[in-house]
Coordinates of C-alpha atoms in Angstrom, one line a residue:
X287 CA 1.8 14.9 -32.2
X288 CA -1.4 13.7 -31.2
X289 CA -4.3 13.6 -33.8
X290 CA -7.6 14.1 -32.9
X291 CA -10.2 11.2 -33.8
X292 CA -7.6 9.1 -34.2
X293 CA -7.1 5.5 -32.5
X294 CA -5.0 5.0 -29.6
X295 CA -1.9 3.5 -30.9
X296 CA -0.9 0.0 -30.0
X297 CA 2.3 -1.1 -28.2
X298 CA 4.6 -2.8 -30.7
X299 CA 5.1 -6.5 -30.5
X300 CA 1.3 -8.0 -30.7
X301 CA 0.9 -11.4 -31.9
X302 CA -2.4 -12.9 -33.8
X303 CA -4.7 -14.4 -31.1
X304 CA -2.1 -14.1 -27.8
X305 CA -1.6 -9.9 -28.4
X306 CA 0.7 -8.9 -25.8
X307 CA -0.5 -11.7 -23.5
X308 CA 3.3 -13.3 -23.4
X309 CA 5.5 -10.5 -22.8
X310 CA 3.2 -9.6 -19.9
X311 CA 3.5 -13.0 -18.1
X312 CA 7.4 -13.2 -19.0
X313 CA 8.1 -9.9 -17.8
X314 CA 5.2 -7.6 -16.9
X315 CA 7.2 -4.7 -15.0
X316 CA 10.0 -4.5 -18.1
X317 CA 6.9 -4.8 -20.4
X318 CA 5.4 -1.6 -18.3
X319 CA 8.4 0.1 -18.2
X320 CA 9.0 -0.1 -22.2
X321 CA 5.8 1.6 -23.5
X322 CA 6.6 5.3 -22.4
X323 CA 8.4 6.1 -25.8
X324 CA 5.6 4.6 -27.6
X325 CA 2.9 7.3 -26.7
X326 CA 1.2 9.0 -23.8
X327 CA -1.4 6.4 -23.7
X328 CA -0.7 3.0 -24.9
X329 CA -3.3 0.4 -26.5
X330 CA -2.2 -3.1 -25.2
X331 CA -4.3 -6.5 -26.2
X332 CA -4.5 -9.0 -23.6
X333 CA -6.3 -11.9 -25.8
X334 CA -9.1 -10.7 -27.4
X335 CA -9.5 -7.8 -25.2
X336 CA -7.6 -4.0 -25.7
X337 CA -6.9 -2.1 -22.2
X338 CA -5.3 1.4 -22.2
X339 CA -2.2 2.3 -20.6
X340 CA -1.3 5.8 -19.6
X341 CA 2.1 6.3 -19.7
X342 CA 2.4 10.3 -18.9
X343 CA 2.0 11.3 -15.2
X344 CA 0.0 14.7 -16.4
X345 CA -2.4 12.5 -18.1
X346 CA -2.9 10.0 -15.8
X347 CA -3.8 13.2 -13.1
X348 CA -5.6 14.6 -15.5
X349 CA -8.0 11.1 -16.4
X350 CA -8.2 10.0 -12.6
X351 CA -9.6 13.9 -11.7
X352 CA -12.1 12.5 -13.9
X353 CA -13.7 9.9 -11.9
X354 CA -17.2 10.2 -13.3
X355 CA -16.1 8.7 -16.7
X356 CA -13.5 6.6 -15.3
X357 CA -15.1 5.3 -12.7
X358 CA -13.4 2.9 -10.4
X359 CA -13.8 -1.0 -11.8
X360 CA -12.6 -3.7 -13.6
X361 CA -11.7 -7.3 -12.4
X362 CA -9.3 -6.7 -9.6
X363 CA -11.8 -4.1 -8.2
X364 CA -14.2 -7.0 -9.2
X365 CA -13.0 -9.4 -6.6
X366 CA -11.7 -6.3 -3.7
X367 CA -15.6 -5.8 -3.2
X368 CA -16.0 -9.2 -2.1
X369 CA -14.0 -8.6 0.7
X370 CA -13.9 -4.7 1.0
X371 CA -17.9 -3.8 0.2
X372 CA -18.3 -0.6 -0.7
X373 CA -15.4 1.2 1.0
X374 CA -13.8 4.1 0.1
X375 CA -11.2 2.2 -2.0
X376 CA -14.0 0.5 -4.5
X377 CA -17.2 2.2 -4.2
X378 CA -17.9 3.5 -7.6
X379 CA -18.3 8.2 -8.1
X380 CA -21.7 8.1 -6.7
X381 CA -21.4 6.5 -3.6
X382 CA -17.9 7.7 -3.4
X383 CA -18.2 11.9 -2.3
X384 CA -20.9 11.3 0.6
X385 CA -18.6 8.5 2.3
X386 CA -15.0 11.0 1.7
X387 CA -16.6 14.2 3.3
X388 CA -17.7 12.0 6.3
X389 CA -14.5 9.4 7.2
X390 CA -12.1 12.9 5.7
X391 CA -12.2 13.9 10.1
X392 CA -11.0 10.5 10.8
X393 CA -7.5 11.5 8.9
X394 CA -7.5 15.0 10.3
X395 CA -3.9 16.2 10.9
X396 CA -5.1 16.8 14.8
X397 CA -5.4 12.7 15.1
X398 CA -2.2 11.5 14.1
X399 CA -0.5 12.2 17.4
X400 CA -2.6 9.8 19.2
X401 CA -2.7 7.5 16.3
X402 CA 1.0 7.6 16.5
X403 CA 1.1 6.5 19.8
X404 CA -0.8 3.4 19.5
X405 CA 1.2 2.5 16.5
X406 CA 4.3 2.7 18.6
X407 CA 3.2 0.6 21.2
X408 CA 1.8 -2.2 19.1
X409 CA 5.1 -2.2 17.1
X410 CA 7.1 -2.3 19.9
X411 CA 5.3 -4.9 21.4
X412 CA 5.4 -7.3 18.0
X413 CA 9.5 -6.6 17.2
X414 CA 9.7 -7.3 20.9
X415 CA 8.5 -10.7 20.6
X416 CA 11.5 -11.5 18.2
X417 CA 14.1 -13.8 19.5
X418 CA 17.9 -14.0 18.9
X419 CA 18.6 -16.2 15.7
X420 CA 14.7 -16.3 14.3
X421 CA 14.3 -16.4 10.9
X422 CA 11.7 -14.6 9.8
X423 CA 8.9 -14.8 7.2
X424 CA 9.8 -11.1 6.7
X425 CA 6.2 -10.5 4.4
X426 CA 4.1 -12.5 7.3
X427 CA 5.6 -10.8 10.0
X428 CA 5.1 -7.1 8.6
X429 CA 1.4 -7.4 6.9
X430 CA 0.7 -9.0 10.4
X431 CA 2.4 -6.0 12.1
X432 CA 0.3 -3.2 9.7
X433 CA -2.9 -5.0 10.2
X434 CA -2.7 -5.2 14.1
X435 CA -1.5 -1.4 13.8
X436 CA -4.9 -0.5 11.7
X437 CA -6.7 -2.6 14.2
X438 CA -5.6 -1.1 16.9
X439 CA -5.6 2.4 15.8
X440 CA -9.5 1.6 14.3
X441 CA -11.0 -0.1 17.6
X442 CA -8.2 0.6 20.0
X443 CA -9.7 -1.3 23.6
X444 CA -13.0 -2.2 21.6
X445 CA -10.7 -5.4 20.2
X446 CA -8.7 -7.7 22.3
X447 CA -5.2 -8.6 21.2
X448 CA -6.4 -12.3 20.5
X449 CA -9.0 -10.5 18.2
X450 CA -6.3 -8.1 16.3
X451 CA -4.0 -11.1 15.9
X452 CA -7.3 -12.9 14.3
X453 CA -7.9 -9.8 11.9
X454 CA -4.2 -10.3 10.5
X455 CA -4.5 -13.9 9.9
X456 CA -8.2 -13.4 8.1
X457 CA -6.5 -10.6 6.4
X458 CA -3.5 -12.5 4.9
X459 CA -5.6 -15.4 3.8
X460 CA -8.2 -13.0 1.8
X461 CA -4.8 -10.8 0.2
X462 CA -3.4 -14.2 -1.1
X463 CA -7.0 -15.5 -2.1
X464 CA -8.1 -12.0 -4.1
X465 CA -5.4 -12.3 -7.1
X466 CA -5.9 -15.8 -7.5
X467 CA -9.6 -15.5 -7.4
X468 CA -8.9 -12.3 -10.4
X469 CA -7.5 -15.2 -12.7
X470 CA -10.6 -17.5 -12.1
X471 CA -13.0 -16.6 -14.3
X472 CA -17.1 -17.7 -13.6
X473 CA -18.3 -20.2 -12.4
X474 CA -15.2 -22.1 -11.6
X475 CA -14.5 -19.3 -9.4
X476 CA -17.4 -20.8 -6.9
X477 CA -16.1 -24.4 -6.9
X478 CA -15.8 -25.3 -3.3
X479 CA -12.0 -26.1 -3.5
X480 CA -9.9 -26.1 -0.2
X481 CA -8.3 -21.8 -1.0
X482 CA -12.1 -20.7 -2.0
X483 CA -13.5 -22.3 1.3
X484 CA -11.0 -20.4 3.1
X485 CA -10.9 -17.5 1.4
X486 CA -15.0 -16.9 2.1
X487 CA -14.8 -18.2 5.6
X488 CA -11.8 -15.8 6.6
X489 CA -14.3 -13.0 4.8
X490 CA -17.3 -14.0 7.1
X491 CA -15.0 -14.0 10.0
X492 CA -13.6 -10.7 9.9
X493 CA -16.9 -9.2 9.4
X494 CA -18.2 -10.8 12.2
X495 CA -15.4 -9.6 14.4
X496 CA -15.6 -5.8 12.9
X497 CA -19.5 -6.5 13.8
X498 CA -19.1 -7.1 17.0
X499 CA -16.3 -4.6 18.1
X500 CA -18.9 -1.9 16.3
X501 CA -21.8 -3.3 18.6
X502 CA -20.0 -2.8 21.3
X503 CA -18.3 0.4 20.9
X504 CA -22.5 2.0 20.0
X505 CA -23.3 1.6 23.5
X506 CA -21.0 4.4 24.7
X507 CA -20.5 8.2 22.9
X508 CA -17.2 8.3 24.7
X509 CA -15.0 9.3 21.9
X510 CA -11.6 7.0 22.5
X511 CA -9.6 8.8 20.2
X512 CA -9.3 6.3 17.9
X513 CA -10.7 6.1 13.9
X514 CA -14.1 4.1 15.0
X515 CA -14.9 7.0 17.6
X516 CA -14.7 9.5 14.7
X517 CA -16.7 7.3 12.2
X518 CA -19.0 6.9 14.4
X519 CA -19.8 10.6 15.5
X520 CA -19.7 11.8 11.8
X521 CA -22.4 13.6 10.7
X522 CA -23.5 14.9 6.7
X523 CA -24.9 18.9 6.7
X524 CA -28.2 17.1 7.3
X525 CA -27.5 15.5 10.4
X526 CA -27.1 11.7 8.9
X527 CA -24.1 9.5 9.5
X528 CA -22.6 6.2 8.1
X529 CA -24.6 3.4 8.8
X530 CA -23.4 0.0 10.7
X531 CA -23.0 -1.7 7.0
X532 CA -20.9 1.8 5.7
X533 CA -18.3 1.5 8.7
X534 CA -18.2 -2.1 8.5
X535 CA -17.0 -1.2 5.0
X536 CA -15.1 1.8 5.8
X537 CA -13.2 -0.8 8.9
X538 CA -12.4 -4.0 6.2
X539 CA -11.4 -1.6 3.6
X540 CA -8.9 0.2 6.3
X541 CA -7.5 -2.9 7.6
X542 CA -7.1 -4.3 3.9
X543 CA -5.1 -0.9 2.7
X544 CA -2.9 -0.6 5.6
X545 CA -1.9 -4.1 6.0
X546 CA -1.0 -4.4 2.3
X547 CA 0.5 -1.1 1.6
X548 CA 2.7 -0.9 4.4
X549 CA 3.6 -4.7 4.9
X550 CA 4.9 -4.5 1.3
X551 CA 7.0 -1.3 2.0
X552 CA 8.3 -2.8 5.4
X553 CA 9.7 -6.0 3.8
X554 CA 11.3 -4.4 0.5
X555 CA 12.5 -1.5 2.8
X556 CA 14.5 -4.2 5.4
X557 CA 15.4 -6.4 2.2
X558 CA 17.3 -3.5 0.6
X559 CA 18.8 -2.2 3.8
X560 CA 20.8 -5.9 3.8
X561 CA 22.1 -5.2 0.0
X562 CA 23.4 -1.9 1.1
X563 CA 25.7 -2.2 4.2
X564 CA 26.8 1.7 4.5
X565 CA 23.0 2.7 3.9
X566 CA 22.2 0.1 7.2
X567 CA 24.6 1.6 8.8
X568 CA 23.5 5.2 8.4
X569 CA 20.3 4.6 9.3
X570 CA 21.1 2.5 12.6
X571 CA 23.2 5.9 13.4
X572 CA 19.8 8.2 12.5
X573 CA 17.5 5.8 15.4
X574 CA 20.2 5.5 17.7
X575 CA 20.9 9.3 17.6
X576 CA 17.2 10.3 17.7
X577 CA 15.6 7.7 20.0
X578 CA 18.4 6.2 21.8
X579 CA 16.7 2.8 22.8
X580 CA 12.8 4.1 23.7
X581 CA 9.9 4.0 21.1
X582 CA 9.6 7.1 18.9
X583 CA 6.8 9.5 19.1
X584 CA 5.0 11.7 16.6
X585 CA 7.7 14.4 17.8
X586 CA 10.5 12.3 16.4
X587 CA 9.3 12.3 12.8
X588 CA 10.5 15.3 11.4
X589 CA 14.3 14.3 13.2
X590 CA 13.7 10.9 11.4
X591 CA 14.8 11.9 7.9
X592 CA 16.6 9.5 6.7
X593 CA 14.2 6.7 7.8
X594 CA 11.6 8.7 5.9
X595 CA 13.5 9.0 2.8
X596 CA 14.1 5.2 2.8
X597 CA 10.4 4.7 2.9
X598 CA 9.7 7.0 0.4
X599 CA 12.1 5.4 -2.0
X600 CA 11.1 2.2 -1.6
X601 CA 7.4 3.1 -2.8
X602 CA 8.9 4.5 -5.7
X603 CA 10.8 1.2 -6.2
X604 CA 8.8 -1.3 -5.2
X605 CA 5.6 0.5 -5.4
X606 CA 2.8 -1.3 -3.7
X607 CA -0.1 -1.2 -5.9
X608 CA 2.0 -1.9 -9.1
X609 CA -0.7 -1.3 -11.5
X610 CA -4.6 -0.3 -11.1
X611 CA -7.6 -0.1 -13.6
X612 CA -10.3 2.3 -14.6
X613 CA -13.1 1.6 -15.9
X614 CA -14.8 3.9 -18.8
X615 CA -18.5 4.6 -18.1
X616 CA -19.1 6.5 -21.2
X617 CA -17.8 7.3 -24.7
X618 CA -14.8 9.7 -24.2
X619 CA -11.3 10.7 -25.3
X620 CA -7.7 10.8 -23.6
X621 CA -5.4 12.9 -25.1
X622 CA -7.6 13.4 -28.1
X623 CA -8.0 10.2 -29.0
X624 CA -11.5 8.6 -28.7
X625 CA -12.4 5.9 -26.5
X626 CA -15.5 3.7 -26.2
X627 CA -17.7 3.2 -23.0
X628 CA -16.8 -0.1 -20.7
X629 CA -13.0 -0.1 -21.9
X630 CA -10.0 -0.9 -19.4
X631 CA -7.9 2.3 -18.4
X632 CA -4.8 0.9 -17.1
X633 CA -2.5 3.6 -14.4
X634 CA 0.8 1.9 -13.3
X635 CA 2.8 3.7 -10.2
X636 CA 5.7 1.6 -11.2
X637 CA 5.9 2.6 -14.9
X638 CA 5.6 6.5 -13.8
X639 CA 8.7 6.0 -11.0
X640 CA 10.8 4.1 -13.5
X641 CA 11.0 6.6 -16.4
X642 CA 14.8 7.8 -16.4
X643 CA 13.2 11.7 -17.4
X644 CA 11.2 11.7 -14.2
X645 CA 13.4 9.9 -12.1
X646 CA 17.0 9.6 -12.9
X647 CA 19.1 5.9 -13.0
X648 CA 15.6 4.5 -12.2
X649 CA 16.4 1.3 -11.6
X650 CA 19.1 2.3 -8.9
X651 CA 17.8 2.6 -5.1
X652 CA 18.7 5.5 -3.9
X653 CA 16.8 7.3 -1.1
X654 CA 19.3 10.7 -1.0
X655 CA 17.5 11.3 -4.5
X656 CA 14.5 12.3 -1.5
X657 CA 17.2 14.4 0.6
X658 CA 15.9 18.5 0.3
X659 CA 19.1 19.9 -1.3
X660 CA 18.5 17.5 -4.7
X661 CA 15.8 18.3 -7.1
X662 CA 12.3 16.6 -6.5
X663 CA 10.3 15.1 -9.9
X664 CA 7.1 16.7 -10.4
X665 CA 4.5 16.0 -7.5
X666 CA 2.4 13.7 -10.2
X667 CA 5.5 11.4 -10.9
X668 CA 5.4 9.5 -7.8
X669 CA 1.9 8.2 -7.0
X670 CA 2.4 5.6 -4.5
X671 CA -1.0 6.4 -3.5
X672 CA -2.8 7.2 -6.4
X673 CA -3.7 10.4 -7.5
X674 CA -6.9 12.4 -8.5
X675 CA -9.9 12.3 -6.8
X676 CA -9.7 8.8 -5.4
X677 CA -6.3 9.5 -4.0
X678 CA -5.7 7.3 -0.9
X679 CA -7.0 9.0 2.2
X680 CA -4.9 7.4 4.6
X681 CA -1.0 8.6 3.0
X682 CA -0.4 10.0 5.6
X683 CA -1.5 7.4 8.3
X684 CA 0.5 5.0 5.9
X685 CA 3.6 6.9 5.4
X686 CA 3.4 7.6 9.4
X687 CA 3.3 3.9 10.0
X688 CA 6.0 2.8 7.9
X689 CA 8.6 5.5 9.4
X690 CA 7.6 4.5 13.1
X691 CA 7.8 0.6 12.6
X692 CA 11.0 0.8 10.0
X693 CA 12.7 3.3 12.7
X694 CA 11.6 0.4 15.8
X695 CA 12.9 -2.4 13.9
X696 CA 16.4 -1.0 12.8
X697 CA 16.8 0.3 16.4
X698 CA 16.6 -2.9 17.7
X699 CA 17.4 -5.7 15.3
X700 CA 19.8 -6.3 12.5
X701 CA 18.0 -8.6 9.7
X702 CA 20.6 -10.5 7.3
X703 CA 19.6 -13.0 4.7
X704 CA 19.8 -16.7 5.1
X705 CA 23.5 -18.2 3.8
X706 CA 23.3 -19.3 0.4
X707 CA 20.3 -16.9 -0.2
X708 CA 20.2 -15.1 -3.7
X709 CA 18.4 -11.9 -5.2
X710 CA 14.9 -11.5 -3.8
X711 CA 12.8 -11.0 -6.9
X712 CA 9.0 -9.4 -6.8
X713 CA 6.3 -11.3 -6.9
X714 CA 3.3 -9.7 -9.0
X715 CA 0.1 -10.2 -7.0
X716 CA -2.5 -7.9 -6.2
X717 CA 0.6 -6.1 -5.2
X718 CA 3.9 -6.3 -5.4
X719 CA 5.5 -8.3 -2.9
X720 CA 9.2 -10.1 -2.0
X721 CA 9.1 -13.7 -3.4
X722 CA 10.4 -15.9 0.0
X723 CA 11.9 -13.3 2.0
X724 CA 13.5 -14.5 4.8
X725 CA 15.8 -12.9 7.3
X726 CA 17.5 -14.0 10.4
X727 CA 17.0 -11.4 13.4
X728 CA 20.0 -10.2 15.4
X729 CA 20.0 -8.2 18.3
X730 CA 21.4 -4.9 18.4
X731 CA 22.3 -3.0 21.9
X732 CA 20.5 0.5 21.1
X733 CA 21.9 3.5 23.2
X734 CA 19.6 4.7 26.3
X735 CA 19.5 7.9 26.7
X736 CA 22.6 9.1 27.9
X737 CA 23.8 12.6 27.1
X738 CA 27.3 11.2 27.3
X739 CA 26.4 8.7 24.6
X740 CA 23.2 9.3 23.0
X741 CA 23.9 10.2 18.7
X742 CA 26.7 7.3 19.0
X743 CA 26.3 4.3 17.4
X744 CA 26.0 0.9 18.6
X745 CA 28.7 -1.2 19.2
X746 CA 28.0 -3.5 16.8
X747 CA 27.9 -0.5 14.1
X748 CA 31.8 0.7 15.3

C-alpha cells in the first residue's frame, strides 16, 4: 500500500559507496528483472546518484503521458543529440508537439504501400548479394540492410546506392561510438583518440550527405512518394514548414531509429529461428506458401502471420531499446511518492515483457503466445516502442520492415551457426544486441509460382 509523502523505496541489496553499481554490471537484465516484487517504482543507486525505476506497465503509461515533467533527457539522450539534433526521438516537450503534427503525414497509413515496395526491392537486392557458404556478420549485415531501407524509403532516387551504402557505414560507426561516448564522462570525452575522431567525422559526413540529397530534392515540388517529399510539403495551420536544419534532424534521427531497431530484431529473430528447428521450419512453409519465390508486397502482410508473430516476440524478448530514461523537470510524485526536480526516471521494455503475470514462462520464446486464439497481455505490457506521448512514430514503418526483410531472407536462405559455436548472449549497448553472431548462408530452392506446387515446402524442408 502506497503511502503518500513517503520516499520511494530502495531496491534491496545496496552497498556503502558502490550502491547497486555491481549487480548492474554483473547482470543488468536479471537485476531489471528482480525489482518488480519490490514496488511499483523502484529507487536504485548507481554511485552517489539515485535513479527511479518503474516497474508497473500502468505507471510507466501513466508517467510517460506526462512528458512535460518528465521530459525527455539524461546521459544517453545526452550523447543521441550529438548525432540525432533535435529530432523527434530527443527534442525535449516544447519543441517536441510542433515537429509530431508536421512529420505525423509522413507515417500516414495511405504511405506504407509504396513504402513497402521500396523496402522490398532494396532487401531483395541486399539478401541477393549473398553467396553460397558466406558467413555472415549477422548484426552488420541487417543494421546495414535497415539503414539502406530508411534511406531509400526517406530520399528514394535523391541518393545513389553508393550514397545509401555510405549512410549505413556512418551509421554503424556513430551506434558503436554513442554508448561508449555515455560512459566517458567530460572532458575526456573530447580527447582526440582514434573511436572519437571517427565517431565525429562519420557525424559530419552523414550530415553532409542528408544535406546534399535535401538540396537537391528543393529544386523540384514533384512529390516522389517517398518520406522527404512529405516533410518537405508539410505545412503548420499558419502556413510554416520544417526548416532545412529540422528535416536534417527529422532524416539522421529516421535513419538512426530504423537501422537500430530493426537490425537488432532481424539478427535475434534469424538467431533464434536456428535454436528452434520445427519453428524454422514452419515458417519456411508460411513464405513458401504465401510468396512462392517473388518478393512480398504490402498485400502479403496480413497472410504473413506467422512471420509477424515471430517479430513480435522477438521485441518482447530481446527488446531493442532495453532501458530508456526520463528526466524530471520539476518537483512531482509517482505513485504518491514525492520526487525532486532533475532526478533520473528509468522505463525498461525488457523488465515489463519479462514479468511472468504479464507474460507467462517469460523467459521462454514463444511466438504462438501472439497467435489470435491465446490471450494477449494488456496493450501497455509490451512497449517495444515506447509508450505515451513520445511513442515511436515509425511502429509501424518498423514492424513493416522487419516482417518484409525476415519473410525475404527465410524464403531464400537458411542461416546455421558456425561448428563449435555456443549460446549467443546479449550485449548491453545503447541497445541490446547479439554478442558475435555469425551465421553461414545456405541456399534454399523457394517454390515459383505454380498452382501445382505453390503452399509446398522446399525440398530441403521435406
Amino acid at each position: 500500500m502506497t503511502t503518500a509523502g513517503t520516499p520511494i523505496p530502495t531496491a534491496a541489496g545496496a552497498r556503502p559507496v558502490l550502491g547497486h553499481l555491481l549487480p548492474l554490471l554483473r547482470d543488468p537484465l536479471g537485476f531489471l528483472t528482480s525489482l518488480p516484487p519490490q514496488g511499483d517504482a523502484v529507487r536504485v543507486r548507481i554511485g552517489p546518484t539515485d535513479v527511479v525505476v518503474l516497474c508497473d506497465p500502468q505507471l510507466m503509461h501513466e508517467v510517460l503521458r506526462n512528458d512535460r515533467v518528465f521530459d525527455k533527457g539524461g546521459q544517453l539522450f545526452d550523447r543521441y543529440r550529438e548525432s540525432l539534433g533535435d529530432g523527434l526521438g530527443t527534442c525535449p516537450h516544447s519543441r517536441h508537439r510542433r515537429q509530431r503534427r508536421l512529420v505525423q503525414p509522413a507515417f500516414h497509413p495511405d504511405r506504407m504501400p509504396g513504402y513497402t515496395e521500396i523496402i522490398a526491392a532494396q532487401t531483395a537486392t541486399q539478401v541477393g548479394a549473398w553467396r553460397e557458404g558466406q558467413v555472415l556478420d549477422v548484426m552488420a549485415e541487417t543494421t546495414a540492410l535497415a539503414a539502406r531501407n530508411v534511406a531509400a524509403a526517406l530520399f528514394s532516387d535523391a541518393l545513389s546506392p553508393t550514397a545509401r551504402t555510405r549512410i549505413a557505414q556512418d551509421l554503424a560507426t556513430i551506434m558503436a561510438g554513442i554508448f561508449r561516448r555515455m560512459l566517458t564522462p567530460p572532458p575526456l570525452d573530447r580527447l582526440p583518440t582514434p573511436a572519437t575522431r571517427r565517431y565525429f567525422q562519420a557525424c559530419t559526413r552523414l550530415r553532409r550527405t542528408i544535406d546534399e540529397a535535401l538540396a537537391r530534392r528543393r529544386t523540384t515540388d514533384t512529390d516522389h512518394g517517398d518520406l522527404l517529399s512529405m516533410l518537405l510539403s508539410a505545412r503548420d495551420t499558419d502556413g510554416r514548414g520544417l526548416t532545412d536544419a529540422e528535416i536534417s534532424d527529422q532524416a539522421v534521427t529516421f535513419l538512426m531509429g530504423g537501422a537500430e531497431t530493426v537490425g537488432c530484431t532481424l539478427s535475434w529473430a534469424l538467431y533464434t529461428l536456428t535454436q528452434d528447428p520445427g519453428l524454422e521450419k514452419r515458417l519456411h512453409h508460411e513464405v513458401d506458401t504465401v510468396l512462392a519465390g517473388r518478393h512480398p508486397t504490402h498485400a502479403d502482410l496480413p497472410k504473413l502471420a506467422l512471420t509477424r508473430q515471430v517479430v513480435d516476440e522477438t521485441l518482447r524478448h530481446y527488446p531493442p531499446a532495453w532501458m530508456v530514461t526520463r528526466t524530471v523537470t520539476a518537483d512531482t510524485e509517482i505513485n504518491g511518492h514525492p520526487v525532486q526536480a532533475g532526478t533520473t526516471v528509468i522505463y525498461s521494455p525488457y523488465l515489463i515483457h519479462h514479468r511472468p503475470d504479464l507474460h507467462p514462462d517469460p523467459s521462454h520464446y514463444d511466438p504462438d503466445r501472439w497467435a489470435p486464439e491465446r490471450p494477449q497481455p494488456p496493450r501497455q505490457a509490451f512497449v517495444p516502442f515506447g509508450t505515451g506521448a513520445r511513442k515511436c512514430i515509425g511502429e509501424q514503418f518498423g514492424l513493416i520492415e522487419a516482417t518484409l526483410a525476415l519473410a525475404t531472407i527465410t524464403s531464400h536462405w537458411h542461416l546455421r551457426p558456425l561448428p563449435g559455436a555456443g549460446r549467443v548472449r546479449p550485449k548491453l549497448v545503447a541497445t541490446l544486441i547479439p554478442r558475435g553472431l555469425r551465421l553461414q548462408a545456405t541456399a534454399r530452392t523457394a517454390p515459383r509460382s505454380d498452382p501445382a506446387t505453390a503452399g509446398q515446402p522446399c525440398a530441403d524442408d521435406r
